[in-house]
């Protein structure tokens, strides 16, 4: 599932990024893809190729600060 990360100082509900994993079955590889939440049609803002495939069902959370 995508994770929403708000921009610093955001006031609108779509001011931030969506982070999600994309799996390419043909190459058995995964990428972390960053999309601008306010312009999904623009395509990825960034894509990070990962050194190994992320398994289906992987879950994660965004934590803005740690105690």
Coordinates of C-alpha atoms in Angstrom, one line a residue:
X1 CA 0.0 0.0 0.0
X2 CA 1.2 3.5 -0.7
X3 CA 2.3 5.7 2.3
X4 CA 1.6 9.4 2.4
X5 CA 4.4 11.7 3.6
X6 CA 3.3 15.3 4.1
X7 CA 5.5 18.2 3.0
X8 CA 6.9 20.3 5.9
X9 CA 4.4 23.1 6.6
X10 CA 1.7 21.6 4.4
X11 CA -1.8 23.0 4.7
X12 CA -3.6 21.0 2.0
X13 CA -4.4 17.3 2.3
X14 CA -2.6 16.5 -0.9
X15 CA 0.6 18.5 -0.2
X16 CA 3.2 15.7 0.1
X17 CA 4.4 12.5 -1.5
X18 CA 3.1 9.0 -2.0
X19 CA 5.8 6.3 -1.5
X20 CA 5.1 2.8 -2.8
X21 CA 7.0 -0.3 -3.9
X22 CA 6.7 -1.4 -7.5
X23 CA 7.5 -5.0 -8.4
X24 CA 8.6 -5.9 -11.9
X25 CA 7.8 -9.6 -12.4
X26 CA 9.8 -9.9 -15.6
X27 CA 13.0 -9.0 -13.8
X28 CA 12.1 -10.1 -10.2
X29 CA 13.1 -6.6 -9.0
X30 CA 11.6 -3.9 -6.9
X31 CA 11.8 -0.1 -6.9
X32 CA 10.7 2.5 -4.3
X33 CA 8.7 5.0 -6.2
X34 CA 7.9 8.6 -5.0
X35 CA 4.9 10.4 -6.5
X36 CA 3.7 14.0 -5.9
X37 CA 0.3 13.5 -4.2
X38 CA -1.0 16.6 -5.9
X39 CA 0.0 15.5 -9.4
X40 CA -0.2 11.7 -9.8
X41 CA -0.5 12.1 -13.6
X42 CA 3.0 13.5 -13.8
X43 CA 4.6 10.2 -12.9
X44 CA 7.3 9.5 -10.5
X45 CA 9.3 12.3 -8.9
X46 CA 12.0 9.7 -8.0
X47 CA 12.5 6.0 -8.3
X48 CA 15.0 4.1 -6.2
X49 CA 16.1 0.6 -7.5
X50 CA 16.4 -1.8 -4.6
X51 CA 19.1 -4.4 -4.4
X52 CA 16.5 -7.2 -3.9
X53 CA 12.8 -7.8 -4.4
X54 CA 10.4 -6.6 -1.8
X55 CA 8.0 -9.4 -1.0
X56 CA 4.3 -9.0 -1.7
X57 CA 2.4 -8.0 1.5
X58 CA 5.3 -5.9 2.9
X59 CA 3.9 -3.2 5.1
X60 CA 5.5 0.0 6.4
X61 CA 4.8 3.3 8.1
X62 CA 6.1 6.8 7.9
X63 CA 7.2 8.3 11.3
X64 CA 8.1 12.0 11.0
X65 CA 10.1 12.0 14.2
X66 CA 11.4 9.5 16.7
X67 CA 11.4 10.0 20.5

